[in-house]
Amino acid sequence: MEFFGHIIDGAEVTSLDHATMADIDPFTQEQWAEIALGGKDDADRAVAAARKAFDEGPWPRMGYEKRQKLIHKLADLMEANAEELALADTRDMGKPVTQALHDVARSVWNFRFFADHARLSMNDTYPMDSGHHAYSRLDPAGVVVAISPWNFPLMMATWKVAPALAWGNTVVLKPAEDTPTSATILGRLAIEAGFPPGVLNVVHGYGPDSVGSALTSNPDVDRITFTGESGTGKIISAAAAQNLIPVSLELGGKGANLVFDDADIDNAVHWAIEAIFRNAGQVCLAGSRLYVQRGIYDEFIERYKAAAEKLVIGDPKDAATQFSPALASQEHWTKVQSFLTPEALAGGRLVTGGLGDGWGVQPTIVVDAPAEARVVREEIFGPVVVATPFDTEEEAVALANNTRYGLNAMVFTENLHRAHRVSAKLRAGTVWVNCFFIRDLRAPFGGVGESGVGREGGNFSREFFTEPKAVVMQIDMG
Ligand code: NAD
């Protein structure tokens, strides 16, 4: 059975106490790999390695150009090993391999984009009348702890690791315990690319009272970037406050998808399918609340149901599979199926879908659920969408904003004025008009309310992963 260790100080290692955990493939429900199970001591030694690499090593001092070259080398190696990386995520959490390959391509782009962005970035200068000259420097922040979730294992990890490294920081990455293997492969490739020891460390293990809490409470850490559940985000925010360090939180969501009666219906159906059934709805950005204007509601639901029932369900390792028959873990399946009980539906009914085999939930569309139903209010993180009709634009906006989350929303309309007007009124970090999931890595990414604190992407990542410094010089003008 293949073993995946921690990556600490430039080497792949076992835990100090040699503890391991089983890595289960949710499709076969069998163990496929053995993983080093870290504890506090392993977390501490990873932070110590990152600290030493930052304080004494070449990485923060080598300059942008050399770092850019090394990061591109890592990206090249990821491309050369794309299949291994994709299969690791597929076996860890069951996503169709075609989607995992897409995630690898996006992960490669994370590295290439941020390496170039940092290299090409410019600082501000402040001409002064007093015979002085001021300018700003952006120094690397130090040791970054990156804690990532299981739904896009490699993609979410690299979304944090890439900008942190590009700006000259050293990193300790803790991937989710259910999806550890692509992180170890990434660490192996960083060693092969020639990254100095301690620059990119990976520690495996659980969150509470374990590796996760040891990392977030370590006083040698300068930044924490976290993606995961809103409840975990609150705990991590409290830990960061103890050491007075900045924390970036990308948390849960309950995205609203508004379809107006002037929309291109084929396009809206296509994206409404992607929005909730891609990655089996295990997506923070999922369009899990669908609001359709009453005049087209019945026709829309009929076409939506037909499209959902056409999705190809099969072995996630098969290139033809569009929808995985298994959710990421038994624990997660237990949570998702609890939203299909009469109590959670509160009068809502399924027009298609329901439980699948094993740890599966089929593409599921719920209608007639009242606004206060659990299925409408809480993040399900599975392939379950709740559809509701609306009459007016004002009502649609009010329904969309009636949530404690605010990660993203979608608007489908051919009316230009409505598109801008509604986008302005939606309380969300991202609004997609007539599309979904399209990203420009320069744009801000994050959420309001319980969906997060702070933004990442482009200059927003730069601000988080650097310490701006003002330098003021006196100039002898002669
Ligand atoms: P989770 O919060 O359970 O775990 C995320 C990570 O935090 C894991 O690595 C876990 O081990 C670690 N962790 C848990 N408790 C911890 C603690 N006390 N201290 C330190 N680390 C701890 O989330 P998950 O179930 O892995 O991911 C699903 C959630 O992530 C969903 O809510 C989803 O919406 C959210 N998510 C958000 C985004 C975004 O960009 N906003 C992207 C992907 C996923």
CSV table of C-alpha atoms in Angstrom, one decimal, residues 8 12 57 130 162 176 180 262 331 342 349 362 388 404 411 423 434 438 440 461:
chain,number,residue,atom,x,y,z
A,8,ILE,CA,9.2,18.8,6.5
A,12,GLU,CA,9.4,13.2,3.2
A,57,GLY,CA,17.4,30.6,4.3
A,130,SER,CA,9.9,69.0,1.8
A,162,ALA,CA,1.2,29.9,-4.5
A,176,ALA,CA,-7.9,18.1,5.1
A,180,PRO,CA,-4.1,14.3,2.0
A,262,ASP,CA,-36.0,37.4,-20.0
A,331,GLU,CA,-19.4,11.2,7.6
A,342,PRO,CA,-39.3,15.2,6.2
A,349,ARG,CA,-40.8,17.6,-2.2
A,362,GLN,CA,-28.3,11.5,-6.7
A,388,THR,CA,-38.6,28.6,-5.5
A,404,ARG,CA,-26.4,34.6,6.8
A,411,VAL,CA,-28.1,36.4,-12.2
A,423,SER,CA,-25.6,42.8,-9.1
A,434,ASN,CA,-25.2,34.7,-17.3
A,438,ILE,CA,-15.5,31.8,-14.3
A,440,ASP,CA,-9.9,36.0,-13.1
A,461,SER,CA,-3.4,38.2,-1.9
